């Protein structure tokens, strides 16, 4: 809420930001990758079982963020929460719509997300939307699961005139802890909302992403009606079966 008051003050005293942001109708080609463009992670906080970091990214003025901590739920439940587009609006801040556009394989799909701008800022800043190539992988040897999001284009998710198409490069790494109902989670994200918003303002608002994400994950994980997605169950079962075959 403090960030919204701050933005209101900025808009009130900055004529350049009060001018309505033009709609973006042309896809912006991603120019950076979180995996190979991070300069150095710098710790910024360590509180409530969550350690957060920030990093400069080569080729961009937008900062990347990372968080790591424990979520009190089994790994398959945490993974299902992250992947399930039908319930994303329950725990992801400002998410208006999330949907699977199409399947590519048993563990890869295209996802569309629409993020809303709250009133009254929606009068000068357009909503953002994102199209991502989502990959889910599980390594039975290390017991790590990764859910990665890479910016992409897809004919089934065309540009919408009234929104600005941004890019997001994000990865969740999950590992089962010694306690069966605990999962270690590491989340990294680089999100460029594009458009005419000043990059320093983007960084100011996005600095809360790790805290918001982990708080949302933890609250969602406490719900009793979370179902394990078939994608997650089958991926873990298949990989574990392959591991048994290798041993024999």
mmCIF file of C-alpha atoms in Angstrom:
data_model
loop_
_atom_site.group_PDB
_atom_site.id
_atom_site.type_symbol
_atom_site.label_atom_id
_atom_site.label_comp_id
_atom_site.label_asym_id
_atom_site.label_seq_id
_atom_site.Cartn_x
_atom_site.Cartn_y
_atom_site.Cartn_z
ATOM 1 C CA UNK A 1 0.000 0.000 0.000
ATOM 2 C CA UNK A 2 2.880 2.388 0.739
ATOM 3 C CA UNK A 3 4.150 1.836 -2.796
ATOM 4 C CA UNK A 4 0.746 2.935 -4.189
ATOM 5 C CA UNK A 5 0.792 6.143 -2.111
ATOM 6 C CA UNK A 6 4.297 6.802 -3.378
ATOM 7 C CA UNK A 7 3.230 6.292 -7.000
ATOM 8 C CA UNK A 8 0.253 8.612 -6.483
ATOM 9 C CA UNK A 9 2.608 11.321 -5.251
ATOM 10 C CA UNK A 10 4.904 10.799 -8.213
ATOM 11 C CA UNK A 11 2.010 11.029 -10.679
ATOM 12 C CA UNK A 12 0.642 14.118 -8.958
ATOM 13 C CA UNK A 13 3.895 16.072 -9.239
ATOM 14 C CA UNK A 14 5.266 14.732 -12.517
ATOM 15 C CA UNK A 15 3.504 16.042 -15.642
ATOM 16 C CA UNK A 16 5.395 13.606 -17.872
ATOM 17 C CA UNK A 17 3.893 10.640 -16.020
ATOM 18 C CA UNK A 18 0.401 12.085 -15.949
ATOM 19 C CA UNK A 19 0.239 11.830 -19.718
ATOM 20 C CA UNK A 20 -1.629 8.675 -20.689
ATOM 21 C CA UNK A 21 0.687 5.858 -21.702
ATOM 22 C CA UNK A 22 0.335 4.904 -25.368
ATOM 23 C CA UNK A 23 -0.887 1.376 -26.061
ATOM 24 C CA UNK A 24 1.713 -0.974 -27.419
ATOM 25 C CA UNK A 25 0.609 -2.896 -30.465
ATOM 26 C CA UNK A 26 3.941 -4.350 -31.572
ATOM 27 C CA UNK A 27 5.593 -7.271 -29.811
ATOM 28 C CA UNK A 28 8.892 -6.308 -28.171
ATOM 29 C CA UNK A 29 11.517 -8.963 -28.842
ATOM 30 C CA UNK A 30 13.264 -10.040 -25.609
ATOM 31 C CA UNK A 31 16.859 -8.842 -25.524
ATOM 32 C CA UNK A 32 18.063 -10.327 -22.248
ATOM 33 C CA UNK A 33 17.902 -13.678 -20.463
ATOM 34 C CA UNK A 34 17.825 -14.114 -16.703
ATOM 35 C CA UNK A 35 19.900 -17.294 -16.886
ATOM 36 C CA UNK A 36 22.969 -15.770 -18.536
ATOM 37 C CA UNK A 37 22.703 -11.984 -18.058
ATOM 38 C CA UNK A 38 22.678 -11.521 -14.278
ATOM 39 C CA UNK A 39 25.749 -9.603 -13.165
ATOM 40 C CA UNK A 40 25.791 -10.512 -9.455
ATOM 41 C CA UNK A 41 23.160 -11.334 -6.838
ATOM 42 C CA UNK A 42 23.192 -8.962 -3.857
ATOM 43 C CA UNK A 43 21.367 -9.806 -0.633
ATOM 44 C CA UNK A 44 18.859 -7.163 0.427
ATOM 45 C CA UNK A 45 16.907 -8.798 3.274
ATOM 46 C CA UNK A 46 16.674 -11.858 5.503
ATOM 47 C CA UNK A 47 13.433 -11.963 7.444
ATOM 48 C CA UNK A 48 10.559 -14.317 8.286
ATOM 49 C CA UNK A 49 12.361 -17.323 6.820
ATOM 50 C CA UNK A 50 12.896 -15.580 3.479
ATOM 51 C CA UNK A 51 16.156 -14.299 2.007
ATOM 52 C CA UNK A 52 15.851 -11.861 -0.885
ATOM 53 C CA UNK A 53 18.327 -10.614 -3.483
ATOM 54 C CA UNK A 54 18.531 -8.159 -6.365
ATOM 55 C CA UNK A 55 20.789 -8.083 -9.408
ATOM 56 C CA UNK A 56 21.596 -5.877 -12.361
ATOM 57 C CA UNK A 57 20.896 -7.480 -15.717
ATOM 58 C CA UNK A 58 23.106 -6.899 -18.743
ATOM 59 C CA UNK A 59 21.320 -5.013 -21.494
ATOM 60 C CA UNK A 60 18.492 -3.704 -19.303
ATOM 61 C CA UNK A 61 17.784 -1.011 -16.734
ATOM 62 C CA UNK A 62 15.243 -3.322 -15.077
ATOM 63 C CA UNK A 63 16.517 -5.198 -12.013
ATOM 64 C CA UNK A 64 16.091 -8.946 -11.427
ATOM 65 C CA UNK A 65 14.931 -10.276 -8.056
ATOM 66 C CA UNK A 66 15.322 -13.561 -6.201
ATOM 67 C CA UNK A 67 13.875 -15.093 -3.057
ATOM 68 C CA UNK A 68 14.582 -18.340 -1.211
ATOM 69 C CA UNK A 69 12.865 -19.925 1.749
ATOM 70 C CA UNK A 70 10.738 -22.782 3.060
ATOM 71 C CA UNK A 71 7.083 -23.431 2.243
ATOM 72 C CA UNK A 72 5.217 -25.750 4.629
ATOM 73 C CA UNK A 73 3.820 -28.192 2.079
ATOM 74 C CA UNK A 74 5.033 -31.232 0.085
ATOM 75 C CA UNK A 75 6.927 -30.458 -3.116
ATOM 76 C CA UNK A 76 4.220 -31.854 -5.403
ATOM 77 C CA UNK A 77 1.646 -29.551 -3.769
ATOM 78 C CA UNK A 78 3.855 -26.474 -4.118
ATOM 79 C CA UNK A 79 4.585 -27.324 -7.756
ATOM 80 C CA UNK A 80 0.870 -27.778 -8.459
ATOM 81 C CA UNK A 81 0.108 -24.351 -6.968
ATOM 82 C CA UNK A 82 2.714 -22.682 -9.176
ATOM 83 C CA UNK A 83 1.619 -24.451 -12.372
ATOM 84 C CA UNK A 84 -2.179 -24.367 -11.950
ATOM 85 C CA UNK A 85 -3.351 -21.430 -14.081
ATOM 86 C CA UNK A 86 -6.961 -21.893 -12.966
ATOM 87 C CA UNK A 87 -6.153 -20.694 -9.437
ATOM 88 C CA UNK A 88 -3.313 -18.262 -10.085
ATOM 89 C CA UNK A 89 -5.482 -15.232 -9.314
ATOM 90 C CA UNK A 90 -5.948 -16.531 -5.750
ATOM 91 C CA UNK A 91 -2.345 -15.905 -4.751
ATOM 92 C CA UNK A 92 -0.516 -13.830 -7.401
ATOM 93 C CA UNK A 93 -0.721 -10.104 -6.779
ATOM 94 C CA UNK A 94 -2.617 -8.088 -9.443
ATOM 95 C CA UNK A 95 -3.177 -11.125 -11.673
ATOM 96 C CA UNK A 96 -6.518 -10.730 -13.460
ATOM 97 C CA UNK A 97 -6.405 -13.765 -15.739
ATOM 98 C CA UNK A 98 -4.133 -16.748 -16.299
ATOM 99 C CA UNK A 99 -4.778 -19.520 -18.777
ATOM 100 C CA UNK A 100 -3.079 -22.302 -20.658
ATOM 101 C CA UNK A 101 -3.063 -21.419 -24.350
ATOM 102 C CA UNK A 102 -1.998 -24.846 -25.637
ATOM 103 C CA UNK A 103 0.048 -27.889 -24.708
ATOM 104 C CA UNK A 104 3.378 -28.527 -26.394
ATOM 105 C CA UNK A 105 4.185 -31.760 -24.561
ATOM 106 C CA UNK A 106 3.366 -33.536 -21.305
ATOM 107 C CA UNK A 107 5.607 -31.095 -19.406
ATOM 108 C CA UNK A 108 5.586 -27.970 -21.584
ATOM 109 C CA UNK A 109 2.836 -25.514 -22.454
ATOM 110 C CA UNK A 110 2.154 -21.939 -23.513
ATOM 111 C CA UNK A 111 0.634 -19.685 -20.834
ATOM 112 C CA UNK A 112 -1.097 -16.307 -21.119
ATOM 113 C CA UNK A 113 -1.277 -13.893 -18.155
ATOM 114 C CA UNK A 114 -3.073 -10.564 -17.771
ATOM 115 C CA UNK A 115 -1.927 -8.254 -14.967
ATOM 116 C CA UNK A 116 -4.164 -5.353 -13.988
ATOM 117 C CA UNK A 117 -3.211 -1.819 -12.956
ATOM 118 C CA UNK A 118 -5.199 -0.629 -9.896
ATOM 119 C CA UNK A 119 -7.459 2.450 -9.918
ATOM 120 C CA UNK A 120 -6.748 5.345 -10.319
ATOM 121 C CA UNK A 121 -3.422 4.549 -12.009
ATOM 122 C CA UNK A 122 -5.201 2.573 -14.736
ATOM 123 C CA UNK A 123 -6.223 5.958 -16.170
ATOM 124 C CA UNK A 124 -2.636 6.688 -17.228
ATOM 125 C CA UNK A 125 -1.003 3.240 -17.300
ATOM 126 C CA UNK A 126 -2.321 0.366 -19.421
ATOM 127 C CA UNK A 127 -2.693 -3.196 -18.144
ATOM 128 C CA UNK A 128 0.101 -5.628 -19.007
ATOM 129 C CA UNK A 129 -0.088 -9.085 -20.497
ATOM 130 C CA UNK A 130 2.542 -11.787 -20.966
ATOM 131 C CA UNK A 131 2.936 -14.940 -23.038
ATOM 132 C CA UNK A 132 5.306 -17.582 -21.681
ATOM 133 C CA UNK A 133 6.731 -20.931 -22.694
ATOM 134 C CA UNK A 134 6.473 -22.967 -19.478
ATOM 135 C CA UNK A 135 8.681 -26.014 -18.870
ATOM 136 C CA UNK A 136 8.427 -28.375 -15.905
ATOM 137 C CA UNK A 137 11.335 -30.708 -15.108
ATOM 138 C CA UNK A 138 12.060 -33.158 -12.293
ATOM 139 C CA UNK A 139 15.409 -34.742 -11.495
ATOM 140 C CA UNK A 140 14.940 -37.861 -9.354
ATOM 141 C CA UNK A 141 18.663 -37.998 -8.492
ATOM 142 C CA UNK A 142 18.773 -34.568 -6.877
ATOM 143 C CA UNK A 143 15.020 -34.445 -6.118
ATOM 144 C CA UNK A 144 14.883 -30.987 -7.639
ATOM 145 C CA UNK A 145 11.902 -29.781 -9.642
ATOM 146 C CA UNK A 146 12.045 -26.660 -11.810
ATOM 147 C CA UNK A 147 9.235 -24.621 -13.336
ATOM 148 C CA UNK A 148 10.595 -22.100 -15.830
ATOM 149 C CA UNK A 149 8.874 -19.333 -17.781
ATOM 150 C CA UNK A 150 10.454 -17.888 -20.927
ATOM 151 C CA UNK A 151 8.946 -15.061 -23.016
ATOM 152 C CA UNK A 152 7.568 -16.197 -26.349
ATOM 153 C CA UNK A 153 5.097 -15.348 -29.106
ATOM 154 C CA UNK A 154 2.140 -17.498 -30.085
ATOM 155 C CA UNK A 155 -0.540 -17.010 -32.721
ATOM 156 C CA UNK A 156 -3.127 -18.289 -30.233
ATOM 157 C CA UNK A 157 -2.307 -15.347 -27.923
ATOM 158 C CA UNK A 158 -2.282 -12.306 -30.237
ATOM 159 C CA UNK A 159 -1.606 -8.764 -29.086
ATOM 160 C CA UNK A 160 -4.573 -7.007 -27.474
ATOM 161 C CA UNK A 161 -4.702 -3.346 -28.433
ATOM 162 C CA UNK A 162 -5.650 -1.998 -25.019
ATOM 163 C CA UNK A 163 -2.839 -3.868 -23.202
ATOM 164 C CA UNK A 164 0.939 -3.524 -23.324
ATOM 165 C CA UNK A 165 2.769 -6.790 -23.949
ATOM 166 C CA UNK A 166 5.628 -7.257 -21.484
ATOM 167 C CA UNK A 167 8.190 -10.013 -21.044
ATOM 168 C CA UNK A 168 8.866 -12.245 -18.055
ATOM 169 C CA UNK A 169 11.776 -14.623 -17.491
ATOM 170 C CA UNK A 170 11.154 -16.575 -14.303
ATOM 171 C CA UNK A 171 12.236 -19.826 -12.681
ATOM 172 C CA UNK A 172 11.103 -21.689 -9.569
ATOM 173 C CA UNK A 173 13.386 -24.372 -8.108
ATOM 174 C CA UNK A 174 11.863 -26.769 -5.578
ATOM 175 C CA UNK A 175 13.520 -29.429 -3.449
ATOM 176 C CA UNK A 176 12.000 -31.811 -0.932
ATOM 177 C CA UNK A 177 13.226 -31.267 2.631
ATOM 178 C CA UNK A 178 13.887 -33.961 5.253
ATOM 179 C CA UNK A 179 10.491 -33.104 6.710
ATOM 180 C CA UNK A 180 7.917 -34.452 4.204
ATOM 181 C CA UNK A 181 5.644 -31.431 4.582
ATOM 182 C CA UNK A 182 8.319 -28.863 3.791
ATOM 183 C CA UNK A 183 9.722 -27.669 0.471
ATOM 184 C CA UNK A 184 12.694 -25.424 -0.171
ATOM 185 C CA UNK A 185 11.791 -22.875 -2.832
ATOM 186 C CA UNK A 186 14.093 -20.616 -4.812
ATOM 187 C CA UNK A 187 12.380 -18.148 -7.139
ATOM 188 C CA UNK A 188 14.078 -15.810 -9.620
ATOM 189 C CA UNK A 189 12.369 -13.297 -11.900
ATOM 190 C CA UNK A 190 13.151 -10.662 -14.493
ATOM 191 C CA UNK A 191 10.029 -8.795 -15.632
ATOM 192 C CA UNK A 192 10.098 -5.913 -18.088
ATOM 193 C CA UNK A 193 6.599 -4.438 -18.436
ATOM 194 C CA UNK A 194 7.733 -2.426 -21.480
ATOM 195 C CA UNK A 195 5.808 0.719 -22.396
ATOM 196 C CA UNK A 196 6.751 4.211 -21.250
ATOM 197 C CA UNK A 197 6.946 3.625 -17.488
ATOM 198 C CA UNK A 198 10.248 4.882 -16.059
ATOM 199 C CA UNK A 199 12.515 1.932 -15.250
ATOM 200 C CA UNK A 200 13.339 3.262 -11.782
ATOM 201 C CA UNK A 201 9.612 3.191 -11.013
ATOM 202 C CA UNK A 202 9.355 -0.379 -12.333
ATOM 203 C CA UNK A 203 12.222 -1.427 -10.047
ATOM 204 C CA UNK A 204 10.649 0.328 -7.074
ATOM 205 C CA UNK A 205 7.408 -1.610 -7.407
ATOM 206 C CA UNK A 206 8.984 -4.950 -8.303
ATOM 207 C CA UNK A 207 11.273 -5.019 -5.259
ATOM 208 C CA UNK A 208 8.390 -6.497 -3.277
ATOM 209 C CA UNK A 209 8.008 -9.458 -5.671
ATOM 210 C CA UNK A 210 9.881 -12.064 -3.534
ATOM 211 C CA UNK A 211 7.927 -11.218 -0.379
ATOM 212 C CA UNK A 212 4.581 -11.109 -2.190
ATOM 213 C CA UNK A 213 5.295 -14.383 -3.999
ATOM 214 C CA UNK A 214 6.324 -16.339 -0.905
ATOM 215 C CA UNK A 215 3.512 -14.921 1.186
ATOM 216 C CA UNK A 216 1.048 -15.948 -1.520
ATOM 217 C CA UNK A 217 2.595 -19.420 -1.883
ATOM 218 C CA UNK A 218 2.518 -20.031 1.862
ATOM 219 C CA UNK A 219 -1.117 -18.951 2.226
ATOM 220 C CA UNK A 220 -2.184 -21.001 -0.780
ATOM 221 C CA UNK A 221 -0.269 -24.046 0.476
ATOM 222 C CA UNK A 222 -2.231 -23.893 3.741
ATOM 223 C CA UNK A 223 -5.497 -24.500 1.887
ATOM 224 C CA UNK A 224 -6.977 -27.987 2.115
ATOM 225 C CA UNK A 225 -8.500 -28.125 -1.349
ATOM 226 C CA UNK A 226 -5.291 -27.941 -3.422
ATOM 227 C CA UNK A 227 -5.156 -30.901 -5.796
ATOM 228 C CA UNK A 228 -1.954 -32.417 -7.169
ATOM 229 C CA UNK A 229 -1.928 -31.805 -10.908
ATOM 230 C CA UNK A 230 -1.658 -34.916 -13.135
ATOM 231 C CA UNK A 231 1.279 -33.225 -14.898
ATOM 232 C CA UNK A 232 3.245 -33.124 -11.637
ATOM 233 C CA UNK A 233 2.244 -36.609 -10.457
ATOM 234 C CA UNK A 234 3.043 -38.256 -13.802
ATOM 235 C CA UNK A 235 6.346 -36.432 -14.222
ATOM 236 C CA UNK A 236 7.572 -37.490 -10.775
ATOM 237 C CA UNK A 237 6.300 -41.052 -11.220
ATOM 238 C CA UNK A 238 7.927 -41.463 -14.628
ATOM 239 C CA UNK A 239 11.255 -40.025 -13.506
ATOM 240 C CA UNK A 240 11.312 -42.134 -10.337
ATOM 241 C CA UNK A 241 10.540 -45.247 -12.384
ATOM 242 C CA UNK A 242 13.436 -44.437 -14.719
ATOM 243 C CA UNK A 243 15.695 -44.095 -11.680
ATOM 244 C CA UNK A 244 14.705 -47.584 -10.457
ATOM 245 C CA UNK A 245 15.415 -49.042 -13.908
ATOM 246 C CA UNK A 246 18.873 -47.462 -13.914
ATOM 247 C CA UNK A 247 19.682 -49.038 -10.544
ATOM 248 C CA UNK A 248 18.692 -52.474 -11.823
#
